[in-house]
C-alpha atoms as an extended CHARMM CRD file, in Angstrom:
* protein
*
       227  EXT
         1         1  MET       CA            -15.8380000000        4.4080000000       -6.2970000000  PROA      1               0.0000000000
         2         2  THR       CA            -14.7810000000        4.2940000000       -9.9230000000  PROA      2               0.0000000000
         3         3  LYS       CA            -13.8620000000        1.0130000000      -11.5830000000  PROA      3               0.0000000000
         4         4  LEU       CA            -10.7170000000        1.1930000000      -13.7320000000  PROA      4               0.0000000000
         5         5  ASN       CA            -10.5330000000       -0.6610000000      -17.0480000000  PROA      5               0.0000000000
         6         6  THR       CA             -7.5610000000       -3.0070000000      -16.6960000000  PROA      6               0.0000000000
         7         7  HSD       CA             -8.3070000000       -4.7400000000      -20.0150000000  PROA      7               0.0000000000
         8         8  GLY       CA             -8.7050000000       -8.1410000000      -18.3710000000  PROA      8               0.0000000000
         9         9  TYR       CA             -5.4110000000       -8.0890000000      -16.4690000000  PROA      9               0.0000000000
        10        10  LYS       CA             -5.4590000000       -9.0590000000      -12.7840000000  PROA      10              0.0000000000
        11        11  TRP       CA             -3.3100000000       -7.0050000000      -10.4060000000  PROA      11              0.0000000000
        12        12  ILE       CA             -1.8810000000       -8.5860000000       -7.2470000000  PROA      12              0.0000000000
        13        13  SER       CA              0.1740000000       -5.5730000000       -6.1080000000  PROA      13              0.0000000000
        14        14  ILE       CA             -0.4800000000       -1.8590000000       -6.6330000000  PROA      14              0.0000000000
        15        15  SER       CA              1.4770000000        1.3790000000       -6.2520000000  PROA      15              0.0000000000
        16        16  ALA       CA              0.2570000000        4.9020000000       -7.0790000000  PROA      16              0.0000000000
        17        17  PHE       CA              2.7420000000        7.5800000000       -8.1220000000  PROA      17              0.0000000000
        18        18  GLY       CA              2.1250000000       10.7870000000      -10.0670000000  PROA      18              0.0000000000
        19        19  ASN       CA             -0.2410000000       10.2340000000      -12.9880000000  PROA      19              0.0000000000
        20        20  TYR       CA              0.3670000000        6.4990000000      -13.0140000000  PROA      20              0.0000000000
        21        21  LEU       CA             -0.7430000000        3.3680000000      -11.2580000000  PROA      21              0.0000000000
        22        22  TYR       CA              1.7180000000        0.4800000000      -11.1710000000  PROA      22              0.0000000000
        23        23  GLY       CA              0.9870000000       -3.1540000000      -10.4730000000  PROA      23              0.0000000000
        24        24  VAL       CA              1.9920000000       -6.7870000000      -10.8970000000  PROA      24              0.0000000000
        25        25  ASN       CA             -0.0360000000       -8.9990000000      -13.2250000000  PROA      25              0.0000000000
        26        26  LEU       CA             -1.3470000000      -12.1870000000      -11.6290000000  PROA      26              0.0000000000
        27        27  TRP       CA             -0.7290000000      -14.4790000000      -14.6100000000  PROA      27              0.0000000000
        28        28  ASP       CA              2.8680000000      -13.7380000000      -15.6350000000  PROA      28              0.0000000000
        29        29  ASN       CA              4.2380000000      -11.4030000000      -12.8950000000  PROA      29              0.0000000000
        30        30  ARG       CA              4.9360000000       -8.6060000000      -15.3560000000  PROA      30              0.0000000000
        31        31  ILE       CA              5.0180000000       -5.0450000000      -14.0160000000  PROA      31              0.0000000000
        32        32  MET       CA              2.0470000000       -3.1100000000      -15.3950000000  PROA      32              0.0000000000
        33        33  THR       CA              1.8020000000        0.6590000000      -15.8630000000  PROA      33              0.0000000000
        34        34  TYR       CA             -1.6250000000        2.3080000000      -16.0560000000  PROA      34              0.0000000000
        35        35  ASP       CA             -1.8320000000        5.9390000000      -17.2190000000  PROA      35              0.0000000000
        36        36  LEU       CA             -4.6090000000        7.4790000000      -15.1250000000  PROA      36              0.0000000000
        37        37  ARG       CA             -5.0750000000       10.2920000000      -17.6670000000  PROA      37              0.0000000000
        38        38  ASN       CA             -6.0680000000        8.1090000000      -20.6040000000  PROA      38              0.0000000000
        39        39  GLY       CA             -6.3330000000        4.4990000000      -19.3840000000  PROA      39              0.0000000000
        40        40  VAL       CA             -3.4270000000        3.2880000000      -21.5550000000  PROA      40              0.0000000000
        41        41  MET       CA             -1.5870000000        0.2710000000      -20.1270000000  PROA      41              0.0000000000
        42        42  SER       CA              1.8580000000       -1.1560000000      -20.8080000000  PROA      42              0.0000000000
        43        43  ALA       CA              3.8850000000       -4.0700000000      -19.4040000000  PROA      43              0.0000000000
        44        44  ARG       CA              7.5490000000       -4.7520000000      -18.7420000000  PROA      44              0.0000000000
        45        45  GLN       CA              9.8550000000       -7.4460000000      -17.3080000000  PROA      45              0.0000000000
        46        46  THR       CA              8.7970000000      -10.5660000000      -15.4380000000  PROA      46              0.0000000000
        47        47  GLY       CA              9.2390000000      -12.0910000000      -12.0140000000  PROA      47              0.0000000000
        48        48  ALA       CA              7.8330000000       -9.3230000000       -9.8030000000  PROA      48              0.0000000000
        49        49  TYR       CA              5.6630000000      -10.0140000000       -6.7650000000  PROA      49              0.0000000000
        50        50  GLU       CA              5.5420000000       -6.7710000000       -4.7350000000  PROA      50              0.0000000000
        51        51  LEU       CA              6.4860000000       -3.3000000000       -5.9970000000  PROA      51              0.0000000000
        52        52  THR       CA              6.5470000000        0.4070000000       -5.2620000000  PROA      52              0.0000000000
        53        53  VAL       CA              7.5370000000        3.4500000000       -7.3190000000  PROA      53              0.0000000000
        54        54  CYS       CA              9.0420000000        6.7510000000       -6.1630000000  PROA      54              0.0000000000
        55        55  ASN       CA             11.7960000000        9.2950000000       -6.7770000000  PROA      55              0.0000000000
        56        56  ASP       CA             15.2980000000        9.0080000000       -5.3720000000  PROA      56              0.0000000000
        57        57  GLN       CA             17.0730000000       11.9370000000       -3.7200000000  PROA      57              0.0000000000
        58        58  SER       CA             18.1060000000       13.2400000000       -7.1480000000  PROA      58              0.0000000000
        59        59  GLY       CA             14.5070000000       13.3110000000       -8.3670000000  PROA      59              0.0000000000
        60        60  ASN       CA             14.8320000000       10.2840000000      -10.6490000000  PROA      60              0.0000000000
        61        61  THR       CA             11.8830000000        7.8630000000      -10.7010000000  PROA      61              0.0000000000
        62        62  HSD       CA             12.6090000000        4.2030000000       -9.9670000000  PROA      62              0.0000000000
        63        63  THR       CA             10.6160000000        0.9990000000       -9.6360000000  PROA      63              0.0000000000
        64        64  TYR       CA             11.5280000000       -1.0520000000       -6.5770000000  PROA      64              0.0000000000
        65        65  TRP       CA             10.2770000000       -4.6310000000       -6.6880000000  PROA      65              0.0000000000
        66        66  THR       CA             10.7260000000       -8.0460000000       -5.1400000000  PROA      66              0.0000000000
        67        67  ASN       CA             10.3180000000      -11.4860000000       -6.6300000000  PROA      67              0.0000000000
        68        68  ASN       CA              8.4680000000      -14.2340000000       -4.7800000000  PROA      68              0.0000000000
        69        69  GLY       CA             11.7160000000      -15.1600000000       -3.0210000000  PROA      69              0.0000000000
        70        70  GLY       CA             11.9400000000      -11.6920000000       -1.5000000000  PROA      70              0.0000000000
        71        71  VAL       CA             14.9720000000      -10.5860000000       -3.5680000000  PROA      71              0.0000000000
        72        72  LEU       CA             14.8070000000       -6.8000000000       -3.9190000000  PROA      72              0.0000000000
        73        73  HSD       CA             15.5010000000       -5.0560000000       -7.2410000000  PROA      73              0.0000000000
        74        74  ILE       CA             15.6810000000       -1.4530000000       -8.4060000000  PROA      74              0.0000000000
        75        75  ASP       CA             14.4570000000       -1.1120000000      -11.9940000000  PROA      75              0.0000000000
        76        76  ASN       CA             16.1890000000       -4.0020000000      -13.8120000000  PROA      76              0.0000000000
        77        77  ASN       CA             19.0300000000       -4.4080000000      -11.3400000000  PROA      77              0.0000000000
        78        78  TYR       CA             19.5350000000       -6.6310000000       -8.2780000000  PROA      78              0.0000000000
        79        79  TRP       CA             19.6810000000       -4.5400000000       -5.1250000000  PROA      79              0.0000000000
        80        80  LYS       CA             19.3820000000       -6.5560000000       -1.8950000000  PROA      80              0.0000000000
        81        81  ALA       CA             19.2590000000      -10.2120000000       -0.8510000000  PROA      81              0.0000000000
        82        82  GLY       CA             16.0700000000      -12.0970000000       -0.0320000000  PROA      82              0.0000000000
        83        83  PHE       CA             13.3180000000      -12.0280000000        2.5740000000  PROA      83              0.0000000000
        84        84  VAL       CA             11.9730000000       -8.5780000000        1.7100000000  PROA      84              0.0000000000
        85        85  TYR       CA              8.2500000000       -9.2410000000        2.1090000000  PROA      85              0.0000000000
        86        86  GLN       CA              6.9320000000       -5.7880000000        1.2430000000  PROA      86              0.0000000000
        87        87  ILE       CA              8.4530000000       -2.5100000000        0.0510000000  PROA      87              0.0000000000
        88        88  LEU       CA              6.5690000000        0.7740000000        0.0900000000  PROA      88              0.0000000000
        89        89  CYS       CA              7.3010000000        4.3930000000       -0.7870000000  PROA      89              0.0000000000
        90        90  HSD       CA              4.9390000000        7.1760000000        0.3000000000  PROA      90              0.0000000000
        91        91  LYS       CA              5.6310000000       10.9080000000        0.0360000000  PROA      91              0.0000000000
        92        92  GLY       CA              9.2750000000       10.1560000000       -0.7550000000  PROA      92              0.0000000000
        93        93  ASN       CA              9.8380000000        7.9180000000        2.2700000000  PROA      93              0.0000000000
        94        94  MET       CA             10.7930000000        4.2580000000        1.8300000000  PROA      94              0.0000000000
        95        95  ILE       CA              9.8880000000        1.4590000000        4.2140000000  PROA      95              0.0000000000
        96        96  TYR       CA             10.2530000000       -2.2570000000        3.8570000000  PROA      96              0.0000000000
        97        97  ASN       CA              9.4740000000       -5.3790000000        5.7860000000  PROA      97              0.0000000000
        98        98  TYR       CA             12.8350000000       -7.1670000000        5.8080000000  PROA      98              0.0000000000
        99        99  GLN       CA             13.3100000000      -10.5780000000        7.4580000000  PROA      99              0.0000000000
       100       100  THR       CA             12.2980000000       -9.8950000000       11.0750000000  PROA      100             0.0000000000
       101       101  TYR       CA             12.7560000000       -6.1060000000       10.9320000000  PROA      101             0.0000000000
       102       102  ILE       CA             10.9130000000       -3.0340000000        9.7390000000  PROA      102             0.0000000000
       103       103  TYR       CA             13.4830000000       -0.9010000000        7.9090000000  PROA      103             0.0000000000
       104       104  ILE       CA             13.0770000000        2.7740000000        6.9390000000  PROA      104             0.0000000000
       105       105  GLU       CA             15.5210000000        4.5380000000        4.6290000000  PROA      105             0.0000000000
       106       106  GLY       CA             17.2270000000        7.2440000000        6.6720000000  PROA      106             0.0000000000
       107       107  ARG       CA             16.3310000000        5.6090000000       10.0120000000  PROA      107             0.0000000000
       108       108  GLY       CA             17.6120000000        2.0600000000        9.6000000000  PROA      108             0.0000000000
       109       109  ASN       CA             16.0420000000       -0.9040000000       11.4210000000  PROA      109             0.0000000000
       110       110  VAL       CA             13.2920000000        0.7090000000       13.4900000000  PROA      110             0.0000000000
       111       111  LYS       CA             11.6770000000       -2.3750000000       14.9980000000  PROA      111             0.0000000000
       112       112  GLU       CA             12.3900000000       -6.0790000000       15.3160000000  PROA      112             0.0000000000
       113       113  VAL       CA              9.0740000000       -7.7360000000       14.5700000000  PROA      113             0.0000000000
       114       114  ARG       CA              7.4680000000      -10.2090000000       12.1950000000  PROA      114             0.0000000000
       115       115  ALA       CA              5.1490000000       -7.8490000000       10.3200000000  PROA      115             0.0000000000
       116       116  LYS       CA              2.7660000000       -8.6920000000        7.4830000000  PROA      116             0.0000000000
       117       117  ARG       CA              2.0360000000       -5.2320000000        5.9920000000  PROA      117             0.0000000000
       118       118  VAL       CA              3.6340000000       -1.8310000000        6.6240000000  PROA      118             0.0000000000
       119       119  ALA       CA              2.7020000000        1.8160000000        6.0060000000  PROA      119             0.0000000000
       120       120  ILE       CA              4.6350000000        5.0810000000        6.3580000000  PROA      120             0.0000000000
       121       121  ASP       CA              3.6450000000        8.7560000000        6.6300000000  PROA      121             0.0000000000
       122       122  SER       CA              5.4280000000       11.9350000000        5.5140000000  PROA      122             0.0000000000
       123       123  GLN       CA              7.3740000000       12.1750000000        8.8110000000  PROA      123             0.0000000000
       124       124  ARG       CA              8.7720000000        8.6050000000        8.5020000000  PROA      124             0.0000000000
       125       125  LYS       CA              6.4200000000        7.3560000000       11.2110000000  PROA      125             0.0000000000
       126       126  TYR       CA              5.1400000000        3.8470000000       10.5840000000  PROA      126             0.0000000000
       127       127  CYS       CA              2.2310000000        1.5000000000       11.1870000000  PROA      127             0.0000000000
       128       128  TYR       CA              2.2350000000       -2.2440000000       10.6190000000  PROA      128             0.0000000000
       129       129  THR       CA              0.0170000000       -5.2830000000       10.8690000000  PROA      129             0.0000000000
       130       130  ARG       CA              1.1920000000       -8.2310000000       12.9260000000  PROA      130             0.0000000000
       131       131  LEU       CA              0.8680000000      -11.9000000000       12.0120000000  PROA      131             0.0000000000
       132       132  ASP       CA             -2.5790000000      -11.9620000000       13.6390000000  PROA      132             0.0000000000
       133       133  TYR       CA             -3.5910000000       -8.8900000000       11.5390000000  PROA      133             0.0000000000
       134       134  THR       CA             -3.8020000000       -6.5360000000       14.5260000000  PROA      134             0.0000000000
       135       135  VAL       CA             -2.3990000000       -3.0500000000       13.9150000000  PROA      135             0.0000000000
       136       136  TRP       CA              0.4470000000       -1.2660000000       15.7260000000  PROA      136             0.0000000000
       137       137  CYS       CA              1.2090000000        2.4070000000       15.0050000000  PROA      137             0.0000000000
       138       138  GLU       CA              4.2470000000        4.4230000000       15.9440000000  PROA      138             0.0000000000
       139       139  ARG       CA              2.3330000000        7.3160000000       14.3620000000  PROA      139             0.0000000000
       140       140  TRP       CA             -0.1350000000        7.4030000000       17.2790000000  PROA      140             0.0000000000
       141       141  ALA       CA              1.8540000000        7.0740000000       20.5080000000  PROA      141             0.0000000000
       142       142  ASP       CA              3.5330000000        3.7970000000       19.4330000000  PROA      142             0.0000000000
       143       143  ARG       CA              0.6460000000        1.5760000000       20.4670000000  PROA      143             0.0000000000
       144       144  GLU       CA             -1.8720000000       -0.9160000000       19.1990000000  PROA      144             0.0000000000
       145       145  ILE       CA             -4.9880000000        0.5400000000       17.6210000000  PROA      145             0.0000000000
       146       146  PRO       CA             -8.2180000000       -1.4660000000       17.4440000000  PROA      146             0.0000000000
       147       147  GLY       CA             -9.2400000000       -3.7320000000       14.5960000000  PROA      147             0.0000000000
       148       148  VAL       CA             -7.9760000000       -6.5520000000       12.4010000000  PROA      148             0.0000000000
       149       149  PHE       CA             -6.7810000000       -5.6070000000        8.9080000000  PROA      149             0.0000000000
       150       150  GLY       CA             -5.2530000000       -7.3780000000        5.9390000000  PROA      150             0.0000000000
       151       151  ASP       CA             -3.6820000000       -4.2600000000        4.4160000000  PROA      151             0.0000000000
       152       152  ILE       CA             -3.0970000000       -0.6470000000        5.4860000000  PROA      152             0.0000000000
       153       153  ALA       CA             -2.0180000000        2.5940000000        3.7670000000  PROA      153             0.0000000000
       154       154  PHE       CA             -1.6130000000        6.2520000000        4.7010000000  PROA      154             0.0000000000
       155       155  GLY       CA             -3.6650000000        8.7040000000        2.6430000000  PROA      155             0.0000000000
       156       156  GLY       CA             -2.9720000000       12.2710000000        1.5760000000  PROA      156             0.0000000000
       157       157  ASP       CA             -2.1090000000       13.4710000000        5.0870000000  PROA      157             0.0000000000
       158       158  ASP       CA             -0.5970000000       11.9770000000        8.2090000000  PROA      158             0.0000000000
       159       159  GLU       CA             -3.9540000000       11.7990000000       10.0020000000  PROA      159             0.0000000000
       160       160  THR       CA             -5.4680000000        9.5070000000        7.3630000000  PROA      160             0.0000000000
       161       161  LEU       CA             -4.9140000000        5.7630000000        7.5920000000  PROA      161             0.0000000000
       162       162  TYR       CA             -6.9720000000        3.2950000000        5.5770000000  PROA      162             0.0000000000
       163       163  GLY       CA             -7.3150000000       -0.4180000000        6.2160000000  PROA      163             0.0000000000
       164       164  VAL       CA             -8.9790000000       -3.4500000000        4.6350000000  PROA      164             0.0000000000
       165       165  ASP       CA            -10.8530000000       -5.3760000000        7.3110000000  PROA      165             0.0000000000
       166       166  GLY       CA            -11.5390000000       -9.1030000000        7.5020000000  PROA      166             0.0000000000
       167       167  SER       CA            -14.7610000000       -8.7330000000        5.4880000000  PROA      167             0.0000000000
       168       168  GLY       CA            -12.9540000000       -7.0100000000        2.6170000000  PROA      168             0.0000000000
       169       169  PHE       CA            -14.3120000000       -3.5410000000        3.4090000000  PROA      169             0.0000000000
       170       170  ILE       CA            -12.1130000000       -0.4490000000        3.3930000000  PROA      170             0.0000000000
       171       171  ARG       CA            -12.2180000000        1.6020000000        6.5750000000  PROA      171             0.0000000000
       172       172  LYS       CA            -10.6540000000        4.9000000000        7.6520000000  PROA      172             0.0000000000
       173       173  TYR       CA             -9.0840000000        5.3140000000       11.0890000000  PROA      173             0.0000000000
       174       174  ILE       CA            -10.3710000000        8.2770000000       13.1310000000  PROA      174             0.0000000000
       175       175  PRO       CA             -7.6900000000        9.0970000000       15.7370000000  PROA      175             0.0000000000
       176       176  LEU       CA             -9.9980000000       11.1940000000       17.9410000000  PROA      176             0.0000000000
       177       177  LEU       CA            -12.4240000000        8.2710000000       18.2030000000  PROA      177             0.0000000000
       178       178  ASN       CA             -9.7230000000        5.5960000000       18.2420000000  PROA      178             0.0000000000
       179       179  ASP       CA            -12.0130000000        3.7140000000       15.8800000000  PROA      179             0.0000000000
       180       180  TRP       CA            -12.5420000000        2.9670000000       12.1930000000  PROA      180             0.0000000000
       181       181  VAL       CA            -15.4060000000        4.0560000000        9.9270000000  PROA      181             0.0000000000
       182       182  GLU       CA            -16.4450000000        2.3740000000        6.7070000000  PROA      182             0.0000000000
       183       183  LEU       CA            -16.1620000000        4.1040000000        3.3330000000  PROA      183             0.0000000000
       184       184  ASP       CA            -19.4510000000        4.2820000000        1.4480000000  PROA      184             0.0000000000
       185       185  GLY       CA            -19.9550000000        2.8360000000       -2.0280000000  PROA      185             0.0000000000
       186       186  GLN       CA            -18.3440000000       -0.5590000000       -1.3840000000  PROA      186             0.0000000000
       187       187  TYR       CA            -21.3410000000       -2.8610000000       -1.3930000000  PROA      187             0.0000000000
       188       188  GLY       CA            -20.9590000000       -5.9470000000       -3.5810000000  PROA      188             0.0000000000
       189       189  LYS       CA            -17.1720000000       -5.6230000000       -3.5620000000  PROA      189             0.0000000000
       190       190  LYS       CA            -14.5390000000       -7.3690000000       -1.4550000000  PROA      190             0.0000000000
       191       191  PHE       CA            -11.1630000000       -5.6500000000       -1.3960000000  PROA      191             0.0000000000
       192       192  ALA       CA             -7.6990000000       -7.0470000000       -0.7510000000  PROA      192             0.0000000000
       193       193  LYS       CA             -4.8670000000       -4.5180000000       -1.4110000000  PROA      193             0.0000000000
       194       194  ILE       CA             -4.8640000000       -0.7210000000       -1.1870000000  PROA      194             0.0000000000
       195       195  ALA       CA             -2.4720000000        2.0880000000       -2.1240000000  PROA      195             0.0000000000
       196       196  CYS       CA             -2.6470000000        5.8930000000       -1.9640000000  PROA      196             0.0000000000
       197       197  ASP       CA             -0.9810000000        8.5750000000       -4.0340000000  PROA      197             0.0000000000
       198       198  ASP       CA              0.4380000000       11.7620000000       -2.5110000000  PROA      198             0.0000000000
       199       199  ASN       CA             -2.7910000000       13.6620000000       -3.2920000000  PROA      199             0.0000000000
       200       200  GLY       CA             -4.9630000000       11.3880000000       -1.1650000000  PROA      200             0.0000000000
       201       201  ASN       CA             -6.5450000000        9.2990000000       -3.9140000000  PROA      201             0.0000000000
       202       202  LEU       CA             -7.0670000000        5.7020000000       -2.8230000000  PROA      202             0.0000000000
       203       203  PHE       CA             -6.6550000000        2.7720000000       -5.2030000000  PROA      203             0.0000000000
       204       204  ALA       CA             -7.8750000000       -0.6800000000       -4.2760000000  PROA      204             0.0000000000
       205       205  SER       CA             -7.8280000000       -4.1480000000       -5.7910000000  PROA      205             0.0000000000
       206       206  THR       CA            -10.5930000000       -6.6380000000       -5.0700000000  PROA      206             0.0000000000
       207       207  GLU       CA            -10.1110000000      -10.2840000000       -4.1280000000  PROA      207             0.0000000000
       208       208  ASP       CA            -10.6490000000      -11.1410000000       -7.8020000000  PROA      208             0.0000000000
       209       209  ASN       CA             -7.9930000000       -8.5350000000       -8.6820000000  PROA      209             0.0000000000
       210       210  LEU       CA            -10.1640000000       -5.8000000000      -10.2210000000  PROA      210             0.0000000000
       211       211  LEU       CA             -9.1230000000       -2.1670000000       -9.6450000000  PROA      211             0.0000000000
       212       212  TYR       CA            -11.0580000000        0.7750000000       -8.2280000000  PROA      212             0.0000000000
       213       213  LYS       CA            -10.2630000000        4.4160000000       -7.5050000000  PROA      213             0.0000000000
       214       214  TYR       CA            -11.6890000000        6.3060000000       -4.5410000000  PROA      214             0.0000000000
       215       215  THR       CA            -11.3360000000       10.0730000000       -4.2220000000  PROA      215             0.0000000000
       216       216  PRO       CA            -12.2280000000       11.3030000000       -0.7110000000  PROA      216             0.0000000000
       217       217  SER       CA            -14.2500000000       14.2430000000       -2.0680000000  PROA      217             0.0000000000
       218       218  ASP       CA            -16.3970000000       11.9570000000       -4.2520000000  PROA      218             0.0000000000
       219       219  THR       CA            -18.1130000000        9.8560000000       -1.6170000000  PROA      219             0.0000000000
       220       220  PRO       CA            -19.0700000000       10.5990000000        1.9950000000  PROA      220             0.0000000000
       221       221  ILE       CA            -17.7820000000        8.4420000000        4.8080000000  PROA      221             0.0000000000
       222       222  THR       CA            -20.2410000000        6.6410000000        7.0560000000  PROA      222             0.0000000000
       223       223  THR       CA            -19.5140000000        7.8270000000       10.5840000000  PROA      223             0.0000000000
       224       224  PRO       CA            -21.1480000000        6.5280000000       13.7630000000  PROA      224             0.0000000000
       225       225  GLU       CA            -23.2010000000        9.7490000000       13.9510000000  PROA      225             0.0000000000
       226       226  SER       CA            -24.6540000000        9.3260000000       10.4400000000  PROA      226             0.0000000000
       227       227  VAL       CA            -25.7830000000        5.7060000000       10.8140000000  PROA      227             0.0000000000
């Protein structure tokens, strides 16, 4: 894993899109932009709590964000009333955790449930964590999969789901095993939030809000057979 230089800023929400990493600064709730090519950071507007960045159907890039009251905005404009707990765009598909529903753009309200975190793949199939941190996935036969996770995110393909377990370790779900394996290179770190770009790169913030980048080809994964 590679530590990113965030110049002392602490990120409480992260979103990866194109050559940029976006986040919300802990201290003043500004939206931060990190250029992954040169490490240059910039900041804009205040009041954000959760965010995601993606293109609309016309190919224009927008920042979708909520304040701590759950009011949803697009760029600098009000978009939807409160109680949006999380919004996420992955591979052009938008999902958000709205009041007591999981909502997907193009599908509408797909499930009435009190979810904590949501994830979406390229086919608009979803996974979510429940209030007790257990994981339910429409992606795999619409069922519960084992484990307890504080955050989840799909990777570069629809067979790759990452999760942050109760110890702060990042694990990868292996559908054929119906089990999770731990990513190597995490020792001494305790992660909280994760996000993936469309190329499969994983970005993670620690509990003390430092940022790391994990590229699947960089580090092997510890599987049950290799232990």
